[in-house]
């Protein structure tokens, strides 16, 4: 009987499979953002050595540096990554939760759910490509109304990392047409920037979120 009770006992800090999956997903996104803050050479040296165990003698010609310089690149990147250790409770994870809630509400045409994720003084900026001239809209109800009308296009929208922050990309017929950037504070969206200018779209660093 005592053996059975011990078998049933679990340490309090063990996560169930669903929690583990959420934690791994959050850490993965945070690490991806951190890697994007590194220079291309630092990122390559760090990933190839620390994640794929490639020796610096083989990394050196890939990054166009000497073996010693490649080791220094990886060491510098390692210090930066460790200095910004991804934490599932970081603002990035909270931002993803809020942005995905916004996208779900827009897809569903749920006006009340849109209001729930927007700060009452939210500011929306739309570039001239979409509006004919730059437009600024203020207030949760006005912004929610615009997002509500966006529902028919939201089916083509997906969350993505936009310059290292969580945003939304819209692709129609397989071509990127619009990028939405967000500022989030205290669990609410305080600012939205909508870009459709082709030159601006080409300059964004984008990575799709799984």
mmCIF file of C-alpha atoms in Angstrom:
data_model
loop_
_atom_site.group_PDB
_atom_site.id
_atom_site.type_symbol
_atom_site.label_atom_id
_atom_site.label_comp_id
_atom_site.label_asym_id
_atom_site.label_seq_id
_atom_site.Cartn_x
_atom_site.Cartn_y
_atom_site.Cartn_z
ATOM 1 C CA UNK A 1 0.000 0.000 0.000
ATOM 2 C CA UNK A 2 2.826 2.333 0.865
ATOM 3 C CA UNK A 3 4.555 1.563 -2.435
ATOM 4 C CA UNK A 4 1.352 2.429 -4.334
ATOM 5 C CA UNK A 5 1.069 5.800 -2.584
ATOM 6 C CA UNK A 6 4.686 6.611 -3.437
ATOM 7 C CA UNK A 7 4.062 5.730 -7.080
ATOM 8 C CA UNK A 8 1.151 8.152 -7.202
ATOM 9 C CA UNK A 9 3.092 11.006 -5.655
ATOM 10 C CA UNK A 10 4.502 13.614 -8.043
ATOM 11 C CA UNK A 11 6.775 16.547 -7.310
ATOM 12 C CA UNK A 12 4.854 19.811 -7.334
ATOM 13 C CA UNK A 13 7.057 21.334 -10.022
ATOM 14 C CA UNK A 14 6.412 18.691 -12.696
ATOM 15 C CA UNK A 15 4.433 20.100 -15.634
ATOM 16 C CA UNK A 16 1.771 18.169 -17.465
ATOM 17 C CA UNK A 17 2.363 17.576 -21.226
ATOM 18 C CA UNK A 18 0.203 20.537 -22.289
ATOM 19 C CA UNK A 19 2.050 22.904 -19.953
ATOM 20 C CA UNK A 20 5.402 21.571 -21.180
ATOM 21 C CA UNK A 21 4.360 22.195 -24.791
ATOM 22 C CA UNK A 22 3.292 25.770 -24.007
ATOM 23 C CA UNK A 23 6.516 26.407 -22.112
ATOM 24 C CA UNK A 24 8.671 25.020 -24.918
ATOM 25 C CA UNK A 25 6.771 27.076 -27.484
ATOM 26 C CA UNK A 26 7.173 30.283 -25.464
ATOM 27 C CA UNK A 27 10.887 29.732 -24.874
ATOM 28 C CA UNK A 28 11.379 28.904 -28.551
ATOM 29 C CA UNK A 29 9.791 32.170 -29.665
ATOM 30 C CA UNK A 30 11.777 34.173 -27.124
ATOM 31 C CA UNK A 31 15.042 32.529 -28.197
ATOM 32 C CA UNK A 32 14.251 33.253 -31.845
ATOM 33 C CA UNK A 33 13.792 36.933 -31.043
ATOM 34 C CA UNK A 34 17.092 37.002 -29.135
ATOM 35 C CA UNK A 35 18.916 35.341 -32.053
ATOM 36 C CA UNK A 36 17.558 38.029 -34.372
ATOM 37 C CA UNK A 37 19.302 40.685 -32.273
ATOM 38 C CA UNK A 38 22.686 39.139 -33.145
ATOM 39 C CA UNK A 39 24.656 40.043 -36.244
ATOM 40 C CA UNK A 40 24.447 37.460 -39.061
ATOM 41 C CA UNK A 41 28.024 36.302 -38.377
ATOM 42 C CA UNK A 42 27.403 36.002 -34.613
ATOM 43 C CA UNK A 43 24.177 34.112 -35.203
ATOM 44 C CA UNK A 44 25.812 31.644 -37.593
ATOM 45 C CA UNK A 45 28.822 31.022 -35.372
ATOM 46 C CA UNK A 46 26.675 30.531 -32.260
ATOM 47 C CA UNK A 47 24.067 28.268 -33.880
ATOM 48 C CA UNK A 48 26.557 26.120 -35.809
ATOM 49 C CA UNK A 49 28.826 25.600 -32.804
ATOM 50 C CA UNK A 50 26.527 25.583 -29.785
ATOM 51 C CA UNK A 51 23.516 23.918 -31.377
ATOM 52 C CA UNK A 52 25.060 21.738 -34.102
ATOM 53 C CA UNK A 53 28.473 21.125 -32.502
ATOM 54 C CA UNK A 54 30.380 22.144 -35.626
ATOM 55 C CA UNK A 55 34.082 22.868 -34.946
ATOM 56 C CA UNK A 56 35.305 26.424 -35.434
ATOM 57 C CA UNK A 57 37.733 25.237 -38.135
ATOM 58 C CA UNK A 58 34.685 24.443 -40.295
ATOM 59 C CA UNK A 59 32.692 27.497 -39.186
ATOM 60 C CA UNK A 60 35.486 29.958 -40.055
ATOM 61 C CA UNK A 61 35.140 29.790 -43.877
ATOM 62 C CA UNK A 62 31.328 29.928 -43.606
ATOM 63 C CA UNK A 63 31.407 33.258 -41.748
ATOM 64 C CA UNK A 64 34.479 34.511 -43.632
ATOM 65 C CA UNK A 65 36.641 34.838 -40.518
ATOM 66 C CA UNK A 66 39.660 33.120 -38.992
ATOM 67 C CA UNK A 67 39.082 30.188 -36.657
ATOM 68 C CA UNK A 68 39.914 32.378 -33.647
ATOM 69 C CA UNK A 69 37.579 35.159 -34.824
ATOM 70 C CA UNK A 70 34.777 32.637 -35.340
ATOM 71 C CA UNK A 71 35.249 31.443 -31.752
ATOM 72 C CA UNK A 72 35.096 35.038 -30.535
ATOM 73 C CA UNK A 73 31.865 35.613 -32.490
ATOM 74 C CA UNK A 74 30.260 32.587 -30.863
ATOM 75 C CA UNK A 75 31.470 33.627 -27.410
ATOM 76 C CA UNK A 76 30.080 37.147 -27.854
ATOM 77 C CA UNK A 77 26.741 35.762 -29.041
ATOM 78 C CA UNK A 78 26.661 33.301 -26.136
ATOM 79 C CA UNK A 79 27.116 36.110 -23.610
ATOM 80 C CA UNK A 80 24.285 38.086 -25.183
ATOM 81 C CA UNK A 81 21.954 35.082 -25.230
ATOM 82 C CA UNK A 82 22.708 34.203 -21.614
ATOM 83 C CA UNK A 83 22.256 37.839 -20.620
ATOM 84 C CA UNK A 84 18.753 37.715 -22.104
ATOM 85 C CA UNK A 85 17.748 34.203 -21.056
ATOM 86 C CA UNK A 86 14.274 33.581 -22.503
ATOM 87 C CA UNK A 87 11.594 33.504 -19.851
ATOM 88 C CA UNK A 88 8.031 32.371 -20.648
ATOM 89 C CA UNK A 89 6.758 35.276 -18.559
ATOM 90 C CA UNK A 90 8.527 37.889 -20.685
ATOM 91 C CA UNK A 91 6.748 40.712 -22.471
ATOM 92 C CA UNK A 92 7.241 38.877 -25.763
ATOM 93 C CA UNK A 93 5.071 35.947 -24.695
ATOM 94 C CA UNK A 94 2.422 38.302 -23.345
ATOM 95 C CA UNK A 95 2.544 40.238 -26.607
ATOM 96 C CA UNK A 96 1.966 37.076 -28.600
ATOM 97 C CA UNK A 97 -1.034 36.165 -26.457
ATOM 98 C CA UNK A 98 -2.603 39.604 -26.920
ATOM 99 C CA UNK A 99 -1.906 39.829 -30.659
ATOM 100 C CA UNK A 100 -3.313 36.353 -31.278
ATOM 101 C CA UNK A 101 -6.414 37.278 -29.264
ATOM 102 C CA UNK A 102 -6.803 40.367 -31.467
ATOM 103 C CA UNK A 103 -6.467 38.283 -34.631
ATOM 104 C CA UNK A 104 -8.974 35.682 -33.411
ATOM 105 C CA UNK A 105 -11.482 38.406 -32.529
ATOM 106 C CA UNK A 106 -10.992 40.040 -35.946
ATOM 107 C CA UNK A 107 -11.501 36.716 -37.728
ATOM 108 C CA UNK A 108 -14.652 36.027 -35.728
ATOM 109 C CA UNK A 109 -15.973 39.564 -36.149
ATOM 110 C CA UNK A 110 -16.295 39.722 -32.356
ATOM 111 C CA UNK A 111 -16.543 43.424 -31.511
ATOM 112 C CA UNK A 112 -16.609 42.885 -27.721
ATOM 113 C CA UNK A 113 -13.532 40.639 -27.842
ATOM 114 C CA UNK A 114 -11.702 43.303 -29.850
ATOM 115 C CA UNK A 115 -12.564 45.913 -27.226
ATOM 116 C CA UNK A 116 -11.236 43.571 -24.529
ATOM 117 C CA UNK A 117 -7.695 43.578 -25.983
ATOM 118 C CA UNK A 118 -7.539 47.259 -26.966
ATOM 119 C CA UNK A 119 -6.516 50.028 -24.601
ATOM 120 C CA UNK A 120 -9.226 52.675 -24.438
ATOM 121 C CA UNK A 121 -6.797 55.261 -25.865
ATOM 122 C CA UNK A 122 -5.285 52.966 -28.509
ATOM 123 C CA UNK A 123 -3.809 54.722 -31.550
ATOM 124 C CA UNK A 124 -3.950 53.243 -35.059
ATOM 125 C CA UNK A 125 -1.662 54.475 -37.861
ATOM 126 C CA UNK A 126 -2.389 53.512 -41.462
ATOM 127 C CA UNK A 127 0.088 54.272 -44.233
ATOM 128 C CA UNK A 128 -0.746 56.152 -47.428
ATOM 129 C CA UNK A 129 -0.687 53.007 -49.580
ATOM 130 C CA UNK A 130 -3.842 51.703 -47.914
ATOM 131 C CA UNK A 131 -5.626 54.952 -47.150
ATOM 132 C CA UNK A 132 -4.489 57.251 -49.956
ATOM 133 C CA UNK A 133 -2.819 59.398 -47.289
ATOM 134 C CA UNK A 134 -1.428 58.649 -43.819
ATOM 135 C CA UNK A 135 -4.305 58.261 -41.364
ATOM 136 C CA UNK A 136 -4.321 58.207 -37.564
ATOM 137 C CA UNK A 137 -7.317 56.880 -35.628
ATOM 138 C CA UNK A 138 -7.740 57.034 -31.852
ATOM 139 C CA UNK A 139 -9.953 55.234 -29.345
ATOM 140 C CA UNK A 140 -10.836 51.591 -28.740
ATOM 141 C CA UNK A 141 -14.311 51.680 -30.301
ATOM 142 C CA UNK A 142 -13.131 53.349 -33.493
ATOM 143 C CA UNK A 143 -10.156 50.995 -33.877
ATOM 144 C CA UNK A 144 -12.310 47.961 -33.044
ATOM 145 C CA UNK A 145 -14.799 49.054 -35.694
ATOM 146 C CA UNK A 146 -12.034 49.121 -38.284
ATOM 147 C CA UNK A 147 -10.762 45.706 -37.198
ATOM 148 C CA UNK A 148 -14.314 44.385 -37.307
ATOM 149 C CA UNK A 149 -14.548 45.392 -40.969
ATOM 150 C CA UNK A 150 -11.164 43.714 -41.530
ATOM 151 C CA UNK A 151 -12.725 40.276 -40.791
ATOM 152 C CA UNK A 152 -12.982 39.232 -44.454
ATOM 153 C CA UNK A 153 -9.213 39.754 -44.900
ATOM 154 C CA UNK A 154 -8.245 38.284 -41.533
ATOM 155 C CA UNK A 155 -8.562 34.771 -42.983
ATOM 156 C CA UNK A 156 -5.342 35.537 -44.894
ATOM 157 C CA UNK A 157 -3.567 36.872 -41.785
ATOM 158 C CA UNK A 158 -1.097 35.021 -39.563
ATOM 159 C CA UNK A 159 0.937 35.980 -36.488
ATOM 160 C CA UNK A 160 4.630 36.521 -37.186
ATOM 161 C CA UNK A 161 7.766 38.059 -35.770
ATOM 162 C CA UNK A 162 8.156 41.493 -37.327
ATOM 163 C CA UNK A 163 11.584 43.013 -36.663
ATOM 164 C CA UNK A 164 11.797 40.902 -33.504
ATOM 165 C CA UNK A 165 8.334 41.710 -32.125
ATOM 166 C CA UNK A 166 5.037 39.869 -32.491
ATOM 167 C CA UNK A 167 2.888 41.245 -35.291
ATOM 168 C CA UNK A 168 0.576 40.082 -38.055
ATOM 169 C CA UNK A 169 1.261 39.530 -41.744
ATOM 170 C CA UNK A 170 -1.393 39.365 -44.465
ATOM 171 C CA UNK A 171 -0.632 37.463 -47.659
ATOM 172 C CA UNK A 172 -3.125 37.264 -50.514
ATOM 173 C CA UNK A 173 -2.485 34.962 -53.466
ATOM 174 C CA UNK A 174 0.780 33.974 -51.795
ATOM 175 C CA UNK A 175 2.120 37.539 -51.811
ATOM 176 C CA UNK A 176 2.771 39.674 -48.742
ATOM 177 C CA UNK A 177 0.380 42.620 -48.892
ATOM 178 C CA UNK A 178 0.152 44.061 -45.364
ATOM 179 C CA UNK A 179 2.084 44.040 -42.096
ATOM 180 C CA UNK A 180 0.581 45.040 -38.748
ATOM 181 C CA UNK A 181 2.890 46.046 -35.901
ATOM 182 C CA UNK A 182 1.695 46.346 -32.310
ATOM 183 C CA UNK A 183 2.709 47.958 -29.069
ATOM 184 C CA UNK A 184 1.380 46.130 -26.001
ATOM 185 C CA UNK A 185 1.377 47.311 -22.380
ATOM 186 C CA UNK A 186 -0.275 45.712 -19.355
ATOM 187 C CA UNK A 187 -2.063 43.152 -21.506
ATOM 188 C CA UNK A 188 -3.650 45.750 -23.833
ATOM 189 C CA UNK A 189 -2.811 46.931 -27.344
ATOM 190 C CA UNK A 190 -1.859 50.602 -27.124
ATOM 191 C CA UNK A 191 -0.713 51.205 -30.684
ATOM 192 C CA UNK A 192 -1.133 49.586 -34.107
ATOM 193 C CA UNK A 193 0.820 50.433 -37.260
ATOM 194 C CA UNK A 194 -0.485 49.111 -40.579
ATOM 195 C CA UNK A 195 1.980 49.039 -43.486
ATOM 196 C CA UNK A 196 1.287 48.187 -47.118
ATOM 197 C CA UNK A 197 3.958 50.174 -48.967
ATOM 198 C CA UNK A 198 5.899 47.589 -51.046
ATOM 199 C CA UNK A 199 9.288 49.199 -50.350
ATOM 200 C CA UNK A 200 8.607 49.189 -46.608
ATOM 201 C CA UNK A 201 7.376 45.599 -46.687
ATOM 202 C CA UNK A 202 10.648 44.452 -48.260
ATOM 203 C CA UNK A 203 12.649 45.955 -45.392
ATOM 204 C CA UNK A 204 10.882 44.072 -42.591
ATOM 205 C CA UNK A 205 12.612 41.073 -41.037
ATOM 206 C CA UNK A 206 9.850 38.474 -40.825
ATOM 207 C CA UNK A 207 9.637 35.005 -39.292
ATOM 208 C CA UNK A 208 6.434 32.982 -39.136
ATOM 209 C CA UNK A 209 5.349 31.691 -35.732
ATOM 210 C CA UNK A 210 4.395 28.027 -35.431
#
